[in-house]
Amino acid sequence: MNEENKENKEKTVDTDEILKETTETINEVKDQVKDLFKKDELKNSAKETTNFIVGMFKNPIGELKNISEDNSNKNFKYAIILAVIWILAEVILGIFYSSFSWNVIKYLLPLIKIAIAPILSILILSLTIFILNKKKDKSLITIMSVVTAARLPIVIASVLSLLKLISRDVRTVTTPFGLLCGVISTVLIYFGAKFLLGEKDDKSYIKQFAIIEGIYYIAYIVVGLLQIYI
């Protein structure tokens, strides 16, 4: 009976912790977005984000480790900018391929689903890692920063997919490139999650990574039923 009460208490704590972290993350997003529109801040942020991306190209594993160890939330700003670029690229492509309708809901709903997909992709992975992190020494903001950085190859693939607006023949290059970027992103998620969970032994960690990916693909199927493709 005591064990059952203990389990229920742990579940309540986990739920409360998730709600607390989610609220803090939403507030941080609001603050970061407000700061972006301050005078000269957008220009500075663009420059800093460019340097961040260059750093990811030069040493992706080292950069992910640095982000996972940083508690200042400065990397979250870059994560937001990358997420916005990803969403914009997907929505622009969605507008190009969607059929116009005078029915506003019918026209906008698919575009809303397209815009939500990148956010869900980041959020599902981040929450899974947060829940699996028994030490609870990483904030949801830090985890989301790492996950978004690991999604950089997919962001690049989405931006390059805009070339299809010029010629559909480009898909012979962009499609396999997108698949390659997906594989690279999974590898980066592997290392990013490893740093966040503080795992050093690959043998024990591989089971946790399988759980992370398993939960993600279950979510992929579920949200796919709603025609949201993460």
Coordinates of N, CA and C in Angstrom, one line a residue:
M1 N 0.8 -1.2 0.0 CA 0.0 0.0 0.0 C 0.9 1.3 0.0
N2 N 2.0 1.2 0.8 CA 2.9 2.3 0.9 C 3.6 2.5 -0.5
E3 N 3.9 1.4 -1.1 CA 4.6 1.5 -2.4 C 3.7 2.1 -3.4
E4 N 2.4 1.8 -3.4 CA 1.4 2.4 -4.3 C 1.3 3.9 -4.1
N5 N 1.2 4.3 -2.8 CA 1.2 5.7 -2.5 C 2.4 6.4 -3.0
K6 N 3.6 5.8 -2.9 CA 4.8 6.4 -3.3 C 4.8 6.6 -4.8
E7 N 4.3 5.5 -5.5 CA 4.3 5.6 -7.0 C 3.3 6.8 -7.4
N8 N 2.2 6.9 -6.8 CA 1.2 7.9 -7.1 C 1.8 9.3 -6.8
K9 N 2.6 9.4 -5.7 CA 3.3 10.7 -5.4 C 4.3 11.1 -6.4
E10 N 5.1 10.0 -6.9 CA 6.1 10.3 -7.9 C 5.4 10.8 -9.2
K11 N 4.3 10.1 -9.6 CA 3.6 10.5 -10.8 C 3.1 12.0 -10.7
T12 N 2.6 12.3 -9.5 CA 2.1 13.7 -9.3 C 3.2 14.7 -9.4
V13 N 4.4 14.3 -8.8 CA 5.6 15.2 -8.8 C 6.0 15.4 -10.3
D14 N 6.0 14.3 -11.0 CA 6.5 14.4 -12.4 C 5.5 15.3 -13.2
T15 N 4.2 15.1 -13.0 CA 3.2 15.9 -13.7 C 3.3 17.4 -13.3
D16 N 3.5 17.7 -12.0 CA 3.7 19.0 -11.6 C 4.9 19.7 -12.2
E17 N 6.0 18.8 -12.2 CA 7.3 19.3 -12.7 C 7.2 19.6 -14.2
I18 N 6.5 18.8 -15.0 CA 6.3 19.0 -16.4 C 5.5 20.3 -16.6
L19 N 4.4 20.5 -15.9 CA 3.6 21.7 -16.0 C 4.4 22.9 -15.7
K20 N 5.2 22.8 -14.6 CA 6.0 24.0 -14.2 C 7.0 24.3 -15.3
E21 N 7.7 23.3 -15.8 CA 8.7 23.5 -16.9 C 8.1 24.0 -18.2
T22 N 6.9 23.5 -18.5 CA 6.2 24.0 -19.7 C 5.8 25.4 -19.6
T23 N 5.3 25.8 -18.4 CA 4.9 27.2 -18.2 C 6.1 28.1 -18.3
E24 N 7.2 27.7 -17.7 CA 8.5 28.5 -17.7 C 9.0 28.6 -19.1
T25 N 8.9 27.6 -19.9 CA 9.3 27.6 -21.3 C 8.5 28.5 -22.1
I26 N 7.1 28.5 -21.9 CA 6.2 29.4 -22.7 C 6.6 30.9 -22.3
N27 N 6.8 31.1 -21.1 CA 7.2 32.5 -20.6 C 8.5 32.9 -21.2
E28 N 9.5 32.0 -21.3 CA 10.8 32.3 -21.9 C 10.6 32.6 -23.4
V29 N 9.8 31.8 -24.1 CA 9.5 32.0 -25.5 C 9.0 33.5 -25.7
K30 N 8.0 33.8 -24.9 CA 7.5 35.2 -25.0 C 8.5 36.3 -24.8
D31 N 9.4 36.1 -23.8 CA 10.4 37.1 -23.5 C 11.4 37.1 -24.6
Q32 N 11.8 36.0 -25.2 CA 12.8 36.0 -26.3 C 12.2 36.6 -27.5
V33 N 11.0 36.3 -27.8 CA 10.3 36.9 -29.0 C 10.2 38.4 -28.9
K34 N 9.9 38.9 -27.7 CA 9.8 40.4 -27.4 C 11.2 41.0 -27.6
D35 N 12.2 40.3 -27.1 CA 13.6 40.9 -27.2 C 14.1 40.9 -28.7
L36 N 13.6 40.0 -29.5 CA 14.0 39.9 -30.9 C 13.6 41.2 -31.7
F37 N 12.5 41.8 -31.2 CA 11.9 42.9 -32.0 C 12.4 44.3 -31.4
K38 N 13.3 44.2 -30.4 CA 13.9 45.5 -29.9 C 14.9 46.0 -30.9
K39 N 15.2 47.3 -30.8 CA 16.0 48.0 -31.8 C 17.4 47.3 -31.8
D40 N 17.8 47.0 -33.1 CA 19.1 46.4 -33.4 C 19.2 44.9 -32.9
E41 N 18.3 44.4 -32.1 CA 18.4 43.1 -31.6 C 18.2 42.0 -32.7
L42 N 17.3 42.3 -33.6 CA 17.1 41.3 -34.7 C 18.4 41.1 -35.5
K43 N 19.0 42.2 -35.8 CA 20.3 42.1 -36.6 C 21.4 41.4 -35.8
N44 N 21.5 41.7 -34.5 CA 22.5 41.0 -33.6 C 22.1 39.5 -33.5
S45 N 20.8 39.2 -33.3 CA 20.4 37.8 -33.2 C 20.7 37.0 -34.4
A46 N 20.5 37.6 -35.6 CA 20.7 37.0 -36.9 C 22.2 36.6 -37.0
K47 N 23.1 37.6 -36.6 CA 24.5 37.4 -36.6 C 24.9 36.3 -35.7
E48 N 24.4 36.3 -34.4 CA 24.7 35.3 -33.4 C 24.2 33.9 -33.9
T49 N 23.0 33.9 -34.5 CA 22.5 32.6 -34.9 C 23.3 32.0 -36.1
T50 N 23.8 32.9 -36.9 CA 24.7 32.5 -38.0 C 26.0 31.8 -37.5
N51 N 26.5 32.5 -36.4 CA 27.7 32.0 -35.8 C 27.5 30.6 -35.1
F52 N 26.3 30.5 -34.6 CA 25.8 29.3 -33.9 C 25.7 28.2 -34.9
I53 N 25.2 28.4 -36.1 CA 25.0 27.4 -37.2 C 26.4 27.0 -37.7
V54 N 27.3 28.0 -37.8 CA 28.7 27.7 -38.3 C 29.4 26.8 -37.3
G55 N 29.1 27.1 -36.0 CA 29.7 26.2 -34.9 C 29.2 24.8 -35.0
M56 N 27.9 24.7 -35.4 CA 27.3 23.3 -35.5 C 27.9 22.6 -36.7
F57 N 28.3 23.3 -37.7 CA 28.9 22.7 -38.9 C 30.3 22.2 -38.6
K58 N 31.0 23.1 -37.8 CA 32.4 22.8 -37.5 C 32.6 21.6 -36.5
N59 N 31.8 21.7 -35.5 CA 31.9 20.7 -34.4 C 30.5 20.4 -33.8
P60 N 29.7 19.7 -34.5 CA 28.3 19.5 -34.1 C 28.2 18.8 -32.7
I61 N 29.0 17.7 -32.5 CA 28.9 17.0 -31.2 C 29.4 17.9 -30.1
G62 N 30.5 18.6 -30.3 CA 31.0 19.5 -29.2 C 30.0 20.6 -28.9
E63 N 29.4 21.1 -30.0 CA 28.4 22.2 -29.8 C 27.2 21.7 -29.0
L64 N 26.7 20.5 -29.3 CA 25.6 20.0 -28.6 C 25.9 19.8 -27.1
K65 N 27.1 19.3 -26.8 CA 27.6 19.2 -25.5 C 27.6 20.5 -24.7
N66 N 28.1 21.5 -25.4 CA 28.2 22.9 -24.8 C 26.8 23.4 -24.5
I67 N 25.8 23.2 -25.4 CA 24.5 23.6 -25.2 C 23.8 22.9 -24.0
S68 N 24.1 21.6 -23.9 CA 23.5 20.8 -22.8 C 24.0 21.2 -21.5
E69 N 25.2 21.8 -21.4 CA 25.9 22.2 -20.1 C 25.6 23.6 -19.8
D70 N 25.0 24.4 -20.7 CA 24.8 25.8 -20.5 C 23.4 26.0 -19.9
N71 N 23.3 26.7 -18.8 CA 22.1 27.0 -18.1 C 21.6 28.5 -18.2
S72 N 22.3 29.2 -19.1 CA 22.0 30.6 -19.2 C 20.8 30.9 -20.2
N73 N 20.3 29.9 -20.9 CA 19.2 30.0 -21.8 C 19.5 30.9 -23.1
K74 N 20.8 31.2 -23.2 CA 21.2 32.1 -24.4 C 21.0 31.3 -25.7
N75 N 21.2 30.0 -25.7 CA 21.0 29.1 -26.8 C 19.6 29.0 -27.2
F76 N 18.6 29.2 -26.3 CA 17.2 29.1 -26.6 C 16.8 30.1 -27.6
K77 N 17.4 31.2 -27.6 CA 17.1 32.3 -28.6 C 17.4 31.7 -30.0
Y78 N 18.6 31.1 -30.2 CA 18.9 30.5 -31.5 C 18.0 29.4 -31.9
A79 N 17.6 28.6 -30.9 CA 16.6 27.5 -31.1 C 15.3 28.1 -31.6
I80 N 14.8 29.2 -31.1 CA 13.6 29.8 -31.5 C 13.7 30.3 -32.9
I81 N 14.8 30.9 -33.3 CA 15.0 31.4 -34.6 C 15.1 30.3 -35.6
L82 N 15.8 29.2 -35.3 CA 15.8 28.0 -36.2 C 14.4 27.4 -36.4
A83 N 13.7 27.3 -35.3 CA 12.3 26.8 -35.4 C 11.4 27.6 -36.2
V84 N 11.6 29.0 -36.1 CA 10.8 29.9 -37.0 C 11.1 29.7 -38.4
I85 N 12.4 29.6 -38.7 CA 12.9 29.4 -40.1 C 12.3 28.1 -40.6
W86 N 12.4 27.0 -39.8 CA 11.8 25.7 -40.2 C 10.3 25.8 -40.5
I87 N 9.6 26.5 -39.6 CA 8.1 26.6 -39.8 C 7.8 27.4 -41.1
L88 N 8.5 28.5 -41.3 CA 8.3 29.4 -42.4 C 8.5 28.6 -43.7
A89 N 9.6 27.9 -43.8 CA 10.0 27.1 -45.0 C 8.9 26.1 -45.3
E90 N 8.4 25.4 -44.3 CA 7.3 24.4 -44.5 C 6.0 25.1 -44.9
V91 N 5.7 26.2 -44.3 CA 4.4 26.9 -44.6 C 4.4 27.4 -46.0
I92 N 5.5 28.1 -46.4 CA 5.7 28.6 -47.7 C 5.5 27.5 -48.8
L93 N 6.1 26.4 -48.5 CA 6.0 25.3 -49.5 C 4.6 24.7 -49.5
G94 N 4.0 24.7 -48.3 CA 2.6 24.3 -48.1 C 1.6 25.2 -48.9
I95 N 1.8 26.5 -48.9 CA 1.0 27.4 -49.6 C 1.1 27.2 -51.1
F96 N 2.3 26.9 -51.5 CA 2.6 26.7 -53.0 C 1.8 25.4 -53.5
Y97 N 1.8 24.4 -52.6 CA 1.2 23.1 -53.1 C -0.3 23.0 -52.7
S98 N -0.8 23.9 -51.9 CA -2.2 23.8 -51.5 C -3.1 24.5 -52.5
S99 N -4.3 24.0 -52.6 CA -5.3 24.5 -53.5 C -6.1 25.6 -52.8
F100 N -6.3 26.7 -53.4 CA -7.0 27.8 -52.8 C -8.5 27.5 -52.7
S101 N -9.0 27.9 -51.6 CA -10.4 27.7 -51.3 C -11.0 29.0 -50.6
W102 N -12.2 29.4 -51.0 CA -12.9 30.5 -50.4 C -13.3 30.1 -49.0
N103 N -13.4 28.8 -48.7 CA -13.7 28.4 -47.4 C -12.4 28.5 -46.5
V104 N -12.4 29.6 -45.7 CA -11.2 29.9 -44.9 C -10.7 28.8 -44.1
I105 N -11.5 28.1 -43.4 CA -11.1 27.0 -42.5 C -10.5 25.9 -43.3
K106 N -11.2 25.5 -44.4 CA -10.7 24.5 -45.3 C -9.3 24.8 -45.8
Y107 N -9.0 26.1 -46.1 CA -7.8 26.5 -46.7 C -6.7 26.7 -45.6
L108 N -7.0 27.2 -44.5 CA -6.0 27.5 -43.4 C -5.7 26.3 -42.6
L109 N -6.6 25.4 -42.4 CA -6.4 24.2 -41.5 C -5.1 23.4 -41.9
P110 N -5.0 23.0 -43.2 CA -3.8 22.3 -43.5 C -2.5 23.1 -43.3
L111 N -2.5 24.4 -43.5 CA -1.4 25.2 -43.3 C -1.0 25.3 -41.8
I112 N -2.1 25.4 -40.9 CA -1.9 25.4 -39.5 C -1.2 24.1 -39.0
K113 N -1.7 23.0 -39.6 CA -1.1 21.6 -39.3 C 0.3 21.6 -39.7
I114 N 0.7 22.1 -40.8 CA 2.0 22.2 -41.3 C 2.9 23.0 -40.4
A115 N 2.4 24.1 -39.9 CA 3.1 25.0 -39.0 C 3.3 24.3 -37.6
I116 N 2.3 23.5 -37.2 CA 2.4 22.9 -35.9 C 3.4 21.7 -35.9
A117 N 3.6 21.1 -37.0 CA 4.4 19.9 -37.1 C 5.8 20.0 -36.5
P118 N 6.6 21.1 -37.0 CA 8.0 21.2 -36.4 C 8.0 21.4 -34.9
I119 N 7.0 22.2 -34.4 CA 6.9 22.4 -33.0 C 6.6 21.1 -32.2
L120 N 5.7 20.3 -32.7 CA 5.4 19.0 -32.1 C 6.6 18.1 -32.1
S121 N 7.4 18.1 -33.2 CA 8.6 17.3 -33.4 C 9.6 17.6 -32.3
I122 N 9.8 18.9 -32.1 CA 10.7 19.3 -31.0 C 10.2 19.0 -29.6
L123 N 8.9 19.3 -29.4 CA 8.3 19.2 -28.1 C 8.2 17.7 -27.6
I124 N 7.8 16.8 -28.6 CA 7.7 15.4 -28.2 C 9.0 14.8 -27.8
L125 N 10.1 15.1 -28.5 CA 11.4 14.6 -28.2 C 11.9 15.2 -26.9
S126 N 11.6 16.5 -26.7 CA 12.1 17.2 -25.5 C 11.4 16.7 -24.3
L127 N 10.1 16.6 -24.3 CA 9.4 16.1 -23.1 C 9.8 14.6 -22.8
T128 N 10.0 13.8 -23.8 CA 10.4 12.4 -23.6 C 11.7 12.4 -22.8
I129 N 12.7 13.2 -23.3 CA 14.0 13.2 -22.7 C 13.9 13.8 -21.3
F130 N 13.1 14.8 -21.1 CA 12.9 15.4 -19.8 C 12.3 14.4 -18.8
I131 N 11.4 13.6 -19.2 CA 10.8 12.6 -18.3 C 11.8 11.5 -18.0
L132 N 12.6 11.1 -19.0 CA 13.6 10.1 -18.7 C 14.8 10.5 -17.9
N133 N 14.9 11.8 -17.8 CA 16.1 12.3 -17.0 C 15.8 12.2 -15.5
K134 N 16.2 11.2 -14.9 CA 15.9 10.9 -13.5 C 16.6 12.0 -12.6
K135 N 17.7 12.5 -13.0 CA 18.4 13.5 -12.2 C 17.7 14.8 -12.1
K136 N 16.8 15.1 -13.2 CA 16.1 16.3 -13.3 C 17.0 17.6 -13.1
D137 N 18.2 17.4 -13.7 CA 19.2 18.5 -13.6 C 19.2 19.4 -14.9
K138 N 18.3 19.1 -15.8 CA 18.3 19.9 -17.1 C 16.9 20.4 -17.2
S139 N 16.8 21.7 -17.5 CA 15.5 22.4 -17.7 C 15.0 22.0 -19.1
L140 N 13.6 22.1 -19.2 CA 13.0 21.8 -20.5 C 13.5 22.8 -21.6
I141 N 13.9 24.0 -21.2 CA 14.4 25.0 -22.1 C 15.8 24.5 -22.7
T142 N 16.6 24.0 -21.8 CA 17.9 23.5 -22.2 C 17.8 22.3 -23.2
I143 N 16.8 21.4 -22.8 CA 16.6 20.2 -23.6 C 16.1 20.6 -25.0
M144 N 15.1 21.5 -25.0 CA 14.6 22.0 -26.3 C 15.7 22.7 -27.2
S145 N 16.6 23.4 -26.5 CA 17.7 24.0 -27.3 C 18.6 23.0 -28.0
V146 N 18.9 21.9 -27.2 CA 19.7 20.8 -27.8 C 18.9 20.1 -28.9
V147 N 17.7 19.8 -28.7 CA 16.9 19.0 -29.7 C 16.7 19.9 -30.9
T148 N 16.5 21.2 -30.8 CA 16.3 22.0 -32.0 C 17.6 22.1 -32.7
A149 N 18.7 22.2 -32.0 CA 20.1 22.3 -32.6 C 20.3 21.0 -33.4
A150 N 19.9 19.9 -32.8 CA 20.1 18.6 -33.5 C 19.2 18.4 -34.7
R151 N 18.1 19.2 -34.8 CA 17.2 19.2 -35.9 C 17.7 20.2 -37.1
L152 N 18.9 20.8 -36.9 CA 19.4 21.7 -37.9 C 19.5 21.1 -39.3
P153 N 20.0 19.9 -39.5 CA 20.0 19.3 -40.8 C 18.6 19.3 -41.5
I154 N 17.6 19.0 -40.7 CA 16.2 19.0 -41.2 C 15.8 20.4 -41.6
V155 N 16.2 21.4 -40.8 CA 15.8 22.8 -41.1 C 16.5 23.2 -42.4
I156 N 17.7 22.8 -42.6 CA 18.4 23.1 -43.8 C 17.7 22.4 -45.0
A157 N 17.3 21.2 -44.8 CA 16.6 20.4 -45.9 C 15.3 21.1 -46.3
S158 N 14.6 21.6 -45.3 CA 13.3 22.3 -45.5 C 13.5 23.6 -46.3
V159 N 14.6 24.3 -45.9 CA 14.9 25.6 -46.7 C 15.2 25.3 -48.1
L160 N 16.1 24.3 -48.3 CA 16.5 23.9 -49.7 C 15.3 23.4 -50.5
S161 N 14.3 22.8 -49.8 CA 13.1 22.3 -50.5 C 12.4 23.4 -51.2
L162 N 12.6 24.7 -50.8 CA 12.0 25.8 -51.4 C 12.4 26.0 -52.9
L163 N 13.5 25.3 -53.2 CA 14.0 25.4 -54.6 C 13.0 24.7 -55.5
K164 N 12.1 23.9 -55.0 CA 11.0 23.3 -55.8 C 10.0 24.3 -56.3
L165 N 10.0 25.5 -55.7 CA 9.2 26.6 -56.2 C 9.6 27.1 -57.5
I166 N 10.9 26.9 -57.8 CA 11.5 27.3 -59.1 C 11.3 26.2 -60.1
S167 N 11.6 25.0 -59.7 CA 11.5 23.8 -60.6 C 11.2 22.6 -59.8
R168 N 10.2 21.8 -60.2 CA 9.9 20.6 -59.5 C 10.9 19.5 -59.7
D169 N 11.7 19.7 -60.8 CA 12.7 18.7 -61.1 C 13.8 18.6 -60.0
V170 N 13.9 19.7 -59.2 CA 14.9 19.8 -58.2 C 14.6 18.7 -57.1
R171 N 13.4 18.2 -57.0 CA 13.1 17.2 -56.0 C 14.0 15.9 -56.2
T172 N 14.5 15.7 -57.4 CA 15.4 14.5 -57.6 C 16.7 14.7 -56.7
V173 N 17.0 15.9 -56.3 CA 18.1 16.2 -55.4 C 17.7 16.4 -54.0
T174 N 16.6 17.2 -53.8 CA 16.1 17.6 -52.5 C 15.5 16.4 -51.7
T175 N 14.9 15.5 -52.4 CA 14.3 14.3 -51.7 C 15.3 13.5 -51.0
P176 N 16.4 13.0 -51.8 CA 17.4 12.1 -51.1 C 18.2 13.0 -50.1
F177 N 18.4 14.2 -50.4 CA 19.1 15.1 -49.5 C 18.3 15.2 -48.2
G178 N 17.0 15.3 -48.3 CA 16.2 15.4 -47.1 C 16.3 14.2 -46.2
L179 N 16.3 13.0 -46.9 CA 16.4 11.7 -46.2 C 17.8 11.6 -45.5
L180 N 18.8 12.1 -46.2 CA 20.1 12.1 -45.6 C 20.2 13.0 -44.3
C181 N 19.6 14.1 -44.4 CA 19.5 15.1 -43.3 C 18.7 14.5 -42.1
G182 N 17.7 13.7 -42.4 CA 16.9 13.0 -41.4 C 17.8 12.1 -40.6
V183 N 18.6 11.3 -41.3 CA 19.6 10.4 -40.7 C 20.6 11.1 -39.8
I184 N 21.2 12.2 -40.4 CA 22.2 12.9 -39.6 C 21.5 13.5 -38.4
S185 N 20.3 14.0 -38.5 CA 19.6 14.6 -37.3 C 19.4 13.5 -36.3
T186 N 19.0 12.3 -36.6 CA 18.8 11.2 -35.7 C 20.1 10.9 -34.9
V187 N 21.2 10.9 -35.6 CA 22.6 10.7 -35.0 C 22.9 11.9 -34.0
L188 N 22.5 13.1 -34.4 CA 22.8 14.2 -33.5 C 21.9 14.2 -32.3
I189 N 20.6 13.7 -32.5 CA 19.7 13.5 -31.4 C 20.3 12.5 -30.4
Y190 N 20.9 11.4 -31.0 CA 21.5 10.4 -30.2 C 22.5 11.0 -29.2
F191 N 23.4 11.8 -29.7 CA 24.5 12.4 -28.9 C 23.9 13.5 -28.0
G192 N 23.0 14.3 -28.5 CA 22.4 15.3 -27.7 C 21.7 14.8 -26.5
A193 N 20.9 13.7 -26.7 CA 20.1 13.1 -25.6 C 21.1 12.4 -24.6
K194 N 22.2 11.9 -25.1 CA 23.2 11.3 -24.3 C 23.8 12.3 -23.3
F195 N 24.1 13.5 -23.8 CA 24.7 14.5 -23.0 C 23.7 15.0 -21.9
L196 N 22.4 15.1 -22.4 CA 21.4 15.6 -21.5 C 21.1 14.7 -20.3
L197 N 21.1 13.4 -20.7 CA 20.8 12.4 -19.6 C 22.0 12.0 -18.8
G198 N 23.2 12.6 -19.2 CA 24.4 12.3 -18.4 C 24.9 10.9 -18.5
E199 N 24.6 10.2 -19.6 CA 25.0 8.9 -19.8 C 26.5 8.8 -20.4
K200 N 27.2 7.9 -19.9 CA 28.6 7.7 -20.4 C 28.8 6.3 -21.1
D201 N 28.0 5.4 -20.6 CA 28.0 4.0 -21.1 C 27.0 3.8 -22.2
D202 N 27.6 3.5 -23.4 CA 26.7 3.4 -24.6 C 25.8 2.2 -24.5
K203 N 26.3 1.1 -23.8 CA 25.5 -0.1 -23.7 C 24.2 0.1 -22.9
S204 N 24.2 0.9 -21.9 CA 23.0 1.2 -21.1 C 22.2 2.3 -21.7
Y205 N 22.9 3.2 -22.4 CA 22.2 4.3 -23.0 C 21.4 3.9 -24.2
I206 N 21.9 3.0 -25.0 CA 21.2 2.6 -26.2 C 19.8 2.1 -26.0
K207 N 19.5 1.6 -24.8 CA 18.1 1.2 -24.4 C 17.2 2.4 -24.2
Q208 N 17.8 3.4 -23.6 CA 17.1 4.7 -23.4 C 16.8 5.4 -24.7
F209 N 17.8 5.4 -25.6 CA 17.6 6.0 -26.9 C 16.5 5.3 -27.7
A210 N 16.5 3.9 -27.6 CA 15.5 3.2 -28.3 C 14.1 3.6 -27.7
I211 N 14.0 3.8 -26.4 CA 12.7 4.3 -25.8 C 12.3 5.6 -26.4
I212 N 13.3 6.5 -26.5 CA 13.1 7.9 -27.0 C 12.5 7.8 -28.4
E213 N 13.2 7.1 -29.2 CA 12.8 7.0 -30.6 C 11.5 6.2 -30.8
G214 N 11.3 5.2 -29.9 CA 10.0 4.4 -29.9 C 8.8 5.3 -29.6
I215 N 9.0 6.1 -28.6 CA 7.9 7.0 -28.2 C 7.6 8.1 -29.3
Y216 N 8.7 8.5 -29.9 CA 8.6 9.5 -30.9 C 7.8 9.0 -32.1
Y217 N 8.1 7.7 -32.5 CA 7.5 7.2 -33.7 C 6.0 6.7 -33.4
I218 N 5.8 6.4 -32.1 CA 4.4 6.2 -31.8 C 3.6 7.5 -31.9
A219 N 4.2 8.6 -31.4 CA 3.6 9.9 -31.6 C 3.4 10.3 -33.0
Y220 N 4.4 9.9 -33.8 CA 4.4 10.1 -35.3 C 3.2 9.5 -35.9
I221 N 2.9 8.3 -35.5 CA 1.7 7.6 -36.1 C 0.4 8.2 -35.6
V222 N 0.4 8.6 -34.3 CA -0.9 9.1 -33.7 C -1.2 10.5 -34.3
V223 N -0.2 11.4 -34.4 CA -0.5 12.7 -34.9 C -0.7 12.6 -36.5
G224 N -0.1 11.6 -37.1 CA -0.2 11.3 -38.5 C -1.7 11.1 -38.8
L225 N -2.4 10.4 -37.9 CA -3.8 10.2 -38.1 C -4.6 11.5 -38.2
L226 N -4.0 12.6 -37.6 CA -4.7 13.9 -37.6 C -4.1 14.7 -38.8
Q227 N -3.4 14.0 -39.7 CA -2.7 14.6 -40.9 C -1.7 15.7 -40.5
I228 N -1.0 15.4 -39.4 CA 0.1 16.3 -39.0 C 1.3 15.4 -39.0
Y229 N 2.2 15.8 -39.9 CA 3.4 14.9 -40.2 C 4.7 15.5 -39.6
I230 N 5.1 14.9 -38.5 CA 6.3 15.4 -37.8 C 7.6 14.8 -38.3

